[in-house]
Amino acid sequence: MTTSDENGLWLIRDCFMNTLKHLIRVEPVLDFITFIQPEDKETIRRTAKEKGDISAAELLLQTIVNKPRSDGWLREFVTALESAGCKYAAKYVDPSELPPPSLEATNDYCTRLIELLAPDLVDKMNAKDVAFRCYTQNILTQEDKEKITAEVTNSGNTSGARLLLKRIVQTEAGWFSNFLEVLRFCKHEDLAEQLTGVNIFEPEEGQTVEEDGKPGVLVADQEPVVNEEQSEQDNSISLDNEKSLNNSLADNDSNPEESIGDESGNLESDLYSADAEAKGNERLSENEDVSPDQRSQADATDEGGAKSTGFPELDIHLRHYQMEVALPALEGKNIIICLPTGSGKTRVAVYITREHLVKMKANETPGKVVVLVNKVPLVEQHYRTEFGKFLKHLYKVEKVSGDSQLKISFSDVVKKTDILICTAQILENSLSKANKEDEEGVLLSDFSLMIIDECHHTQKAGVYNSIMTRYINQKMKNMRLRKENKKEMPLPQILGLTASPGVGGAKKQSKAEEHILKICANLDAYKIMTVQRNAEELGEKVKEPYKTFAIAEERREDPFGDVIKRIMQEIHRHCTMHPSSDPGTQNYEQWAVQKEKTAAKEENQRDRVCAEHLRKYNDTLQLNDTIRMADAFDYVKNFYKEVERKKFQPDEETGAEREISETDRVLFELFRDNQKELEELSRKPEYENEKLAQLRKTILEQFTRKGEARGIIFTKTRQSAIALHQWIKDNDKFDEVGVKANYLIGAGHNSIVKPMTPAEQRDVIEKFRTGEINLIVATTVAEEGLDIKQCNIVIRYGLVTNEIAMVQARGRARADESTYALVAQEGTGVVERESVNSFRETMMNKAIAKVQKLPRAEYMKKILGFQMQSIVEKKVQAKKKQQKVLHEDPSKLKFLCKGCNRLVCSGENIEVIEDSHHVNVTEAFKELFVVRENKSLQKRLLDYQVNGDIECKHCTQTWGTMMLHRGVECPCLGIRHFVVVHSDKDTKTYNKWNELKTKFTSFDYVEHVSLAGSSSDDD
C-alpha cells in the first residue's frame, strides 16, 4: 500500500469517520467503485433502503477499512465521491485536499442553521422549484434533482423538501450562499430572511417600497451618488469572508444556537458575496401580469440601465404543469411543447430562455436566442408582453419584422443582441445570404437557442421547414465530421411551441402517428412534451368551454340570390360557358379561376373578362349566405364602380377616351339593367339570411347571461368581418345589452379590402383587453398566436377548416364558464365537418401519446429515417428545379398585360432585389404605366417603401406597386397580372414568381444609381 493510501485509511478510520458518514450519498458512490466485492455492495445497498444513508455510509466506510483493498483504491474512492456529487466528502479523504478548520466551522454552523429552521423550510418551500434551481446552480446533481422531483410526486412536497435539505448540506462548502440566492429566486425571501436574520428589502435612499414589502423602482430625479470608497469596499466582499466568520466563531465560546438572535444581523454579508447579492437583486420575476402601478412606474423611467428599459423587473414563476413540459429543454434537449391555448406556452419559453442564458454564462460560452414567429403582429406582441417584459432589464432584447425600420443590417442586429424576436422569413433571407458568402448573412451557429412559435407549420414548403432543413443538413454533416474526428459546426438548441400539431389530414391512426413523428423529425425533437403528471392543475387553469350549436334553416325564398344567378346565366350564354358546379359554391370559384387562367393564356379577352366578372358574382352569392343582402349588394356595386372608373371614364391624366371592348360594354350594361331590382330586394328584411338571426340570438343570449361578457366571432373573409361589425353597430338591441364591437382582419395586401396595419391590430386588441371593446369580429388572423385574453365567448360563424384551427379558436375562450358556439346553416355540412375535427383531435392526442411511449432507440431510428427521407426528397426536388432553371433563358420570355395582351417587356428587363422583389427599371417600361395612389399601401417596410399601384396605360390592369428602395423608385411587378410567353410559344399564367423556373439578374444598385446620375448630368 502506498503512503498516500495509508494516510487516506488513517483519515477515514481515525479522524473523519463520523463526519464522512453524514456527507456520503451511498447509492451513486457505489456505482463508481470497483474495489468492493459485489456481495458487499448489495449488503450496503440493502442497508441504505432499510436503515437510511447514514447507516449505509458507515457500513461502506467499515468495509473499506476492514476488508482487503487493491492498490490505487484511495484515488478510485476520491473519484467516486466527486463523480457522485460528494465533493466535500472527498476533501476529507484526500490528504492533499483537507478543508481548513475555519471552513469546517462555517459549514457546521450553516448545517446547524438548516437543522434548526427545517420545520419552516419544509413547510413553506416549493421543493420542485428549489431543487431545479439548485441543480442549475450546481448545488445538486441531476440525480439529486430527479430523486427529489420523484419524491414530491410520490410522497408530497414535504417529503421532497426534507430530502432536498438532506442533500444540500452534503454539498461542498460554500453551498449556503448559493442556497440563499436560490430561495430568493424562487420567491422564498421570507425563508432567506429567517436563515440570515436580514430583511433584504429594507429600502435604500431614493427607493420606494410596495405595500407587500417588495421593492419598487427608483423614482429620484437624478441618479443617487455612490461613495466610491464604499462601492469598492462592497465589491470586494467575497466568499472568502466566510473565513473571517469562522475566526469569529472560533473565538466565540457561545453555542451557535444561542448566537443566532444576536449575530444574525451581520451574517448575510459574511456568507455570500456582493456579486451574488447583485445577481439576487437582478432576478426576473414571475408574476403573470403587471399591475397598473408597476406599468406606470416602468413607463416613467428613463432609457438606459437595468431599471430604465420601459419594463418593470418581474419574476418568472412556472406552474407545476409548465415546469413538467419544460424540464428536458432546461437540460439542453430539443423538444416540442404542446400546451393548450391560454396555458402559458410563451411564458415557459421565456423561462427556458433565461435559464439557457444563465447556464451559458456560467459555462463561459456565448449565448444568443432567436424567437421565430410566422406573423408580423406576433413580433411586437412577444416583445411587449413576454420577452421584453421579463428579460429586457437583464439582456439586450430586440425585435425585427417587415415593419421594422433598421438603421443597421440584420446581421449587425444579431451581433448586438442577446435575444432577437423576428419573423421567420427575415432569418431565412439572412441564412440564404450567408450561403452565398454575403457579409450581411447570418449562420445557424450564431445562435445557441432557437424558439419556433406555432411550430406545427414546420412542414412541406413552409419557411419554418426551410430553416430546419438547413439545420438537419448541418446535423448530418456534423455526424460525418464526428466520425472523421473533425471540428463540428455548433447548432442551436430547438424549442418548438404549439397548441395542436394536428394530424395532417390523416384518416387512420397510423397515419396520424406518422404525421406527429414527421413534425418531431422536422424539428429534430428529442421528445414532444404534453402535461401528464399535472393534468389536474392544467385543467384548473385552462377550462374546456361549453360547446353549443345554433343551426339555421335553409332559406325558403332568396330572390336577391336568384337575380344574381340569372345574371350569371346570361354571362354563360354570352361566352358559351358550361360550368361544372352550381353558382355560389367553392367548386364554382375554382372553375372560374381556372377558366380565367386558360383564357389569359389563349389571349381570349372575352372569356377572361367574363370569368373575372363571374368570380365577383360568385363572391356576392357567398356573401349573401353570410351577411346582409345590402352588404352583398354593396360589394358587387363597388366592383362595377371600379370597372366604370377604369374603363368607361376618360383617362385621368390625358383626358382621352378609353377603348371599350364589346364584352366590357355587355357586362357593364347587364349589371346596370338589374341594379335597381337588386337594390330594392336587398332592403326587404323578410328575405334576409336566417344565419344572421341565429347569430343575433346567440350574441344576445351570451351577453345577457354573462356579467362581463367578452367575445370573438370568427368569420371567413375580410368583407364579412367588416360587414358583420357594421350589422352589429346598426342594431340597437346589441347596444342595449352592452355590446361594443370592432373588427380584426389581416395585414396582407392580397385582398381588395384595405388591410389592417399591425398598429391598428394592436389598438383593437388593447381595447379588447381593457374592456373598451367587448366583441371582436375577426378572420382567422386571431386564431393563432395573438394574445387575446379575458374572452368567455367564441362563435365560429359558418367557418370550419381543420382540427388545428378548431383547437386554436376554441382556446380563445380562456375565462371561466366560457362558451364555444358554432352558428351554421342546415345542409351545408358545417356541423359534420366540426364533428370530424373533434374526431381528429382525439386521434391526434392518441398519436402523441403513442409516440411518447415509443422506446428511445425505436423513436430515434424513426426520426433519423424521416430526416434522411426529407433530405433525399429535397435534393431530388432541387435537382429538378435546377435543371429547369438552366433550360430557361430570361431573354426568351415575353410578358404580356393580362388585361389587353399588349407586350410589356422581355424577361431580360427584369431584375431581382433581395431575392424577392422583381422590378423593371428600364426607361422604356416607364412609358407603359401610370402610378395610382393607394393609401393602404403607403407604408415603410424593412428595406423599402411602397408608394402606390402601377397600372397599364391602355387597359388600367394593375401590374404591381411602385416601391422606393434605398431612394430609388422601382416598379415592382406581380406575376399574376401578366401572361408569360415562353420560347416555344407556350403561354402560361402564374400566381407566384417562384413558379417560373427562371433565374433573373440581381438588381445592381450602384450601377443603376451611377447610370441615373450620368443621365442627369447629360440633361
mmCIF file of C-alpha atoms in Angstrom, residues 298-482:
data_model
loop_
_atom_site.group_PDB
_atom_site.id
_atom_site.type_symbol
_atom_site.label_atom_id
_atom_site.label_comp_id
_atom_site.label_asym_id
_atom_site.label_seq_id
_atom_site.Cartn_x
_atom_site.Cartn_y
_atom_site.Cartn_z
ATOM 1 C CA ALA A 298 -41.897 51.431 -15.579
ATOM 2 C CA ASP A 299 -43.025 53.887 -18.221
ATOM 3 C CA ALA A 300 -41.786 56.767 -16.073
ATOM 4 C CA THR A 301 -38.196 55.551 -16.017
ATOM 5 C CA ASP A 302 -35.511 56.875 -18.342
ATOM 6 C CA GLU A 303 -33.852 54.901 -21.119
ATOM 7 C CA GLY A 304 -30.653 53.013 -20.360
ATOM 8 C CA GLY A 305 -29.724 50.928 -17.359
ATOM 9 C CA ALA A 306 -31.310 47.888 -15.860
ATOM 10 C CA LYS A 307 -34.129 49.876 -14.296
ATOM 11 C CA SER A 308 -34.712 52.076 -17.344
ATOM 12 C CA THR A 309 -35.882 49.638 -20.013
ATOM 13 C CA GLY A 310 -39.535 50.639 -20.011
ATOM 14 C CA PHE A 311 -40.364 47.362 -18.281
ATOM 15 C CA PRO A 312 -40.686 46.693 -14.541
ATOM 16 C CA GLU A 313 -38.455 43.970 -13.107
ATOM 17 C CA LEU A 314 -40.663 40.914 -12.850
ATOM 18 C CA ASP A 315 -40.087 37.368 -11.698
ATOM 19 C CA ILE A 316 -40.999 34.241 -13.665
ATOM 20 C CA HIS A 317 -42.618 31.536 -11.607
ATOM 21 C CA LEU A 318 -43.766 28.495 -13.572
ATOM 22 C CA ARG A 319 -46.710 26.398 -12.522
ATOM 23 C CA HIS A 320 -46.035 22.707 -11.966
ATOM 24 C CA TYR A 321 -47.509 21.686 -15.330
ATOM 25 C CA GLN A 322 -45.347 24.287 -17.084
ATOM 26 C CA MET A 323 -42.212 23.062 -15.326
ATOM 27 C CA GLU A 324 -43.130 19.475 -16.266
ATOM 28 C CA VAL A 325 -43.060 20.201 -20.003
ATOM 29 C CA ALA A 326 -40.019 22.490 -19.715
ATOM 30 C CA LEU A 327 -37.633 20.091 -17.937
ATOM 31 C CA PRO A 328 -35.983 18.406 -20.983
ATOM 32 C CA ALA A 329 -35.385 21.838 -22.568
ATOM 33 C CA LEU A 330 -33.800 23.048 -19.339
ATOM 34 C CA GLU A 331 -31.396 20.135 -19.687
ATOM 35 C CA GLY A 332 -30.467 21.339 -23.188
ATOM 36 C CA LYS A 333 -32.593 18.945 -25.262
ATOM 37 C CA ASN A 334 -34.595 19.796 -28.401
ATOM 38 C CA ILE A 335 -38.292 19.452 -27.617
ATOM 39 C CA ILE A 336 -41.775 20.389 -28.801
ATOM 40 C CA ILE A 337 -44.016 21.800 -26.076
ATOM 41 C CA CYS A 338 -47.667 21.086 -26.770
ATOM 42 C CA LEU A 339 -49.873 23.103 -24.417
ATOM 43 C CA PRO A 340 -53.429 24.413 -24.911
ATOM 44 C CA THR A 341 -54.017 27.998 -25.946
ATOM 45 C CA GLY A 342 -54.027 30.213 -22.863
ATOM 46 C CA SER A 343 -51.908 27.891 -20.713
ATOM 47 C CA GLY A 344 -48.722 29.959 -20.930
ATOM 48 C CA LYS A 345 -46.545 28.338 -23.634
ATOM 49 C CA THR A 346 -44.723 31.592 -24.305
ATOM 50 C CA ARG A 347 -44.108 32.146 -20.585
ATOM 51 C CA VAL A 348 -42.432 28.720 -20.476
ATOM 52 C CA ALA A 349 -40.284 29.780 -23.448
ATOM 53 C CA VAL A 350 -39.248 32.976 -21.630
ATOM 54 C CA TYR A 351 -38.259 30.938 -18.573
ATOM 55 C CA ILE A 352 -36.256 28.487 -20.700
ATOM 56 C CA THR A 353 -34.589 31.424 -22.466
ATOM 57 C CA ARG A 354 -33.460 32.945 -19.196
ATOM 58 C CA GLU A 355 -32.205 29.650 -17.769
ATOM 59 C CA HIS A 356 -30.390 28.906 -21.033
ATOM 60 C CA LEU A 357 -28.551 32.248 -20.989
ATOM 61 C CA VAL A 358 -27.722 31.867 -17.284
ATOM 62 C CA LYS A 359 -26.251 28.427 -17.898
ATOM 63 C CA MET A 360 -24.320 29.567 -20.996
ATOM 64 C CA LYS A 361 -22.790 32.413 -19.000
ATOM 65 C CA ALA A 362 -21.885 30.059 -16.149
ATOM 66 C CA ASN A 363 -20.100 27.837 -18.677
ATOM 67 C CA GLU A 364 -18.346 30.927 -20.134
ATOM 68 C CA THR A 365 -19.940 30.194 -23.531
ATOM 69 C CA PRO A 366 -21.617 32.900 -25.660
ATOM 70 C CA GLY A 367 -25.385 32.540 -25.598
ATOM 71 C CA LYS A 368 -27.813 34.028 -28.120
ATOM 72 C CA VAL A 369 -31.523 33.281 -28.548
ATOM 73 C CA VAL A 370 -33.720 33.821 -31.614
ATOM 74 C CA VAL A 371 -37.513 33.646 -31.326
ATOM 75 C CA LEU A 372 -39.220 32.946 -34.664
ATOM 76 C CA VAL A 373 -42.846 33.810 -35.408
ATOM 77 C CA ASN A 374 -44.945 33.456 -38.554
ATOM 78 C CA LYS A 375 -46.950 36.688 -38.302
ATOM 79 C CA VAL A 376 -45.718 40.274 -38.051
ATOM 80 C CA PRO A 377 -48.035 41.273 -35.139
ATOM 81 C CA LEU A 378 -46.582 38.452 -33.026
ATOM 82 C CA VAL A 379 -43.131 40.074 -33.114
ATOM 83 C CA GLU A 380 -44.377 43.132 -31.245
ATOM 84 C CA GLN A 381 -46.642 41.060 -29.001
ATOM 85 C CA HIS A 382 -43.920 38.661 -27.832
ATOM 86 C CA TYR A 383 -41.565 41.589 -27.262
ATOM 87 C CA ARG A 384 -44.055 43.701 -25.334
ATOM 88 C CA THR A 385 -45.925 41.102 -23.282
ATOM 89 C CA GLU A 386 -43.305 38.397 -22.706
ATOM 90 C CA PHE A 387 -39.615 38.560 -23.649
ATOM 91 C CA GLY A 388 -39.183 42.319 -23.269
ATOM 92 C CA LYS A 389 -41.387 42.482 -20.211
ATOM 93 C CA PHE A 390 -39.471 39.791 -18.304
ATOM 94 C CA LEU A 391 -35.935 39.893 -19.716
ATOM 95 C CA LYS A 392 -35.214 43.397 -21.045
ATOM 96 C CA HIS A 393 -33.673 44.594 -17.786
ATOM 97 C CA LEU A 394 -31.145 41.733 -17.877
ATOM 98 C CA TYR A 395 -30.451 41.194 -21.573
ATOM 99 C CA LYS A 396 -30.407 43.057 -24.872
ATOM 100 C CA VAL A 397 -33.764 42.174 -26.401
ATOM 101 C CA GLU A 398 -34.603 43.356 -29.934
ATOM 102 C CA LYS A 399 -37.435 42.808 -32.435
ATOM 103 C CA VAL A 400 -37.283 42.797 -36.229
ATOM 104 C CA SER A 401 -40.101 42.299 -38.740
ATOM 105 C CA GLY A 402 -41.174 43.535 -42.157
ATOM 106 C CA ASP A 403 -42.477 46.653 -40.404
ATOM 107 C CA SER A 404 -39.120 47.495 -38.799
ATOM 108 C CA GLN A 405 -37.005 50.434 -39.877
ATOM 109 C CA LEU A 406 -33.437 49.252 -39.352
ATOM 110 C CA LYS A 407 -30.518 51.666 -39.362
ATOM 111 C CA ILE A 408 -28.058 48.755 -39.343
ATOM 112 C CA SER A 409 -28.052 45.424 -41.148
ATOM 113 C CA PHE A 410 -29.875 42.398 -39.748
ATOM 114 C CA SER A 411 -26.551 40.621 -39.174
ATOM 115 C CA ASP A 412 -25.358 43.564 -37.044
ATOM 116 C CA VAL A 413 -28.584 43.403 -35.029
ATOM 117 C CA VAL A 414 -27.874 39.721 -34.377
ATOM 118 C CA LYS A 415 -24.360 40.508 -33.175
ATOM 119 C CA LYS A 416 -25.513 43.228 -30.794
ATOM 120 C CA THR A 417 -28.408 41.370 -29.118
ATOM 121 C CA ASP A 418 -28.848 38.533 -26.641
ATOM 122 C CA ILE A 419 -32.462 37.784 -27.559
ATOM 123 C CA LEU A 420 -33.900 38.522 -31.014
ATOM 124 C CA ILE A 421 -37.580 38.208 -31.942
ATOM 125 C CA CYS A 422 -38.220 38.181 -35.683
ATOM 126 C CA THR A 423 -40.376 36.779 -38.457
ATOM 127 C CA ALA A 424 -39.023 33.502 -39.812
ATOM 128 C CA GLN A 425 -38.744 34.843 -43.363
ATOM 129 C CA ILE A 426 -36.252 37.528 -42.302
ATOM 130 C CA LEU A 427 -33.988 34.902 -40.739
ATOM 131 C CA GLU A 428 -34.356 32.635 -43.783
ATOM 132 C CA ASN A 429 -33.363 35.513 -46.094
ATOM 133 C CA SER A 430 -30.276 36.184 -43.978
ATOM 134 C CA LEU A 431 -29.323 32.487 -43.866
ATOM 135 C CA SER A 432 -29.566 32.454 -47.682
ATOM 136 C CA LYS A 433 -27.157 35.388 -47.849
ATOM 137 C CA ALA A 434 -24.657 33.522 -45.695
ATOM 138 C CA ASN A 435 -24.852 30.588 -48.112
ATOM 139 C CA LYS A 436 -23.731 32.965 -50.852
ATOM 140 C CA GLU A 437 -20.917 34.210 -48.594
ATOM 141 C CA ASP A 438 -22.587 37.597 -48.219
ATOM 142 C CA GLU A 439 -21.106 39.537 -45.285
ATOM 143 C CA GLU A 440 -24.601 40.565 -44.196
ATOM 144 C CA GLY A 441 -25.734 36.965 -43.786
ATOM 145 C CA VAL A 442 -26.034 35.044 -40.518
ATOM 146 C CA LEU A 443 -25.424 31.392 -39.647
ATOM 147 C CA LEU A 444 -27.415 28.979 -37.504
ATOM 148 C CA SER A 445 -24.279 28.660 -35.376
ATOM 149 C CA ASP A 446 -24.669 32.329 -34.409
ATOM 150 C CA PHE A 447 -27.478 31.205 -32.098
ATOM 151 C CA SER A 448 -27.441 28.863 -29.113
ATOM 152 C CA LEU A 449 -31.243 28.538 -28.781
ATOM 153 C CA MET A 450 -33.929 28.840 -31.473
ATOM 154 C CA ILE A 451 -37.570 29.076 -30.392
ATOM 155 C CA ILE A 452 -40.197 28.362 -33.072
ATOM 156 C CA ASP A 453 -43.675 29.646 -32.281
ATOM 157 C CA GLU A 454 -46.689 27.800 -33.801
ATOM 158 C CA CYS A 455 -44.224 25.091 -34.806
ATOM 159 C CA HIS A 456 -46.888 22.852 -36.390
ATOM 160 C CA HIS A 457 -46.187 24.902 -39.526
ATOM 161 C CA THR A 458 -42.743 23.263 -39.761
ATOM 162 C CA GLN A 459 -43.679 21.089 -42.728
ATOM 163 C CA LYS A 460 -43.775 20.963 -46.523
ATOM 164 C CA ALA A 461 -42.635 24.220 -48.177
ATOM 165 C CA GLY A 462 -43.175 26.464 -45.145
ATOM 166 C CA VAL A 463 -40.446 28.909 -44.136
ATOM 167 C CA TYR A 464 -40.002 27.188 -40.749
ATOM 168 C CA ASN A 465 -39.241 23.972 -42.593
ATOM 169 C CA SER A 466 -36.747 25.744 -44.882
ATOM 170 C CA ILE A 467 -34.814 26.898 -41.809
ATOM 171 C CA MET A 468 -34.982 23.470 -40.168
ATOM 172 C CA THR A 469 -33.879 21.772 -43.405
ATOM 173 C CA ARG A 470 -30.650 23.783 -43.139
ATOM 174 C CA TYR A 471 -30.395 22.598 -39.526
ATOM 175 C CA ILE A 472 -30.933 18.917 -40.406
ATOM 176 C CA ASN A 473 -28.419 19.126 -43.266
ATOM 177 C CA GLN A 474 -25.788 20.525 -40.913
ATOM 178 C CA LYS A 475 -26.652 17.896 -38.315
ATOM 179 C CA MET A 476 -25.926 15.164 -40.884
ATOM 180 C CA LYS A 477 -22.648 16.876 -41.832
ATOM 181 C CA ASN A 478 -21.709 17.029 -38.151
ATOM 182 C CA MET A 479 -22.284 13.285 -37.831
ATOM 183 C CA ARG A 480 -19.792 12.715 -40.651
ATOM 184 C CA LEU A 481 -17.309 15.199 -39.165
ATOM 185 C CA ARG A 482 -17.560 13.438 -35.796
#
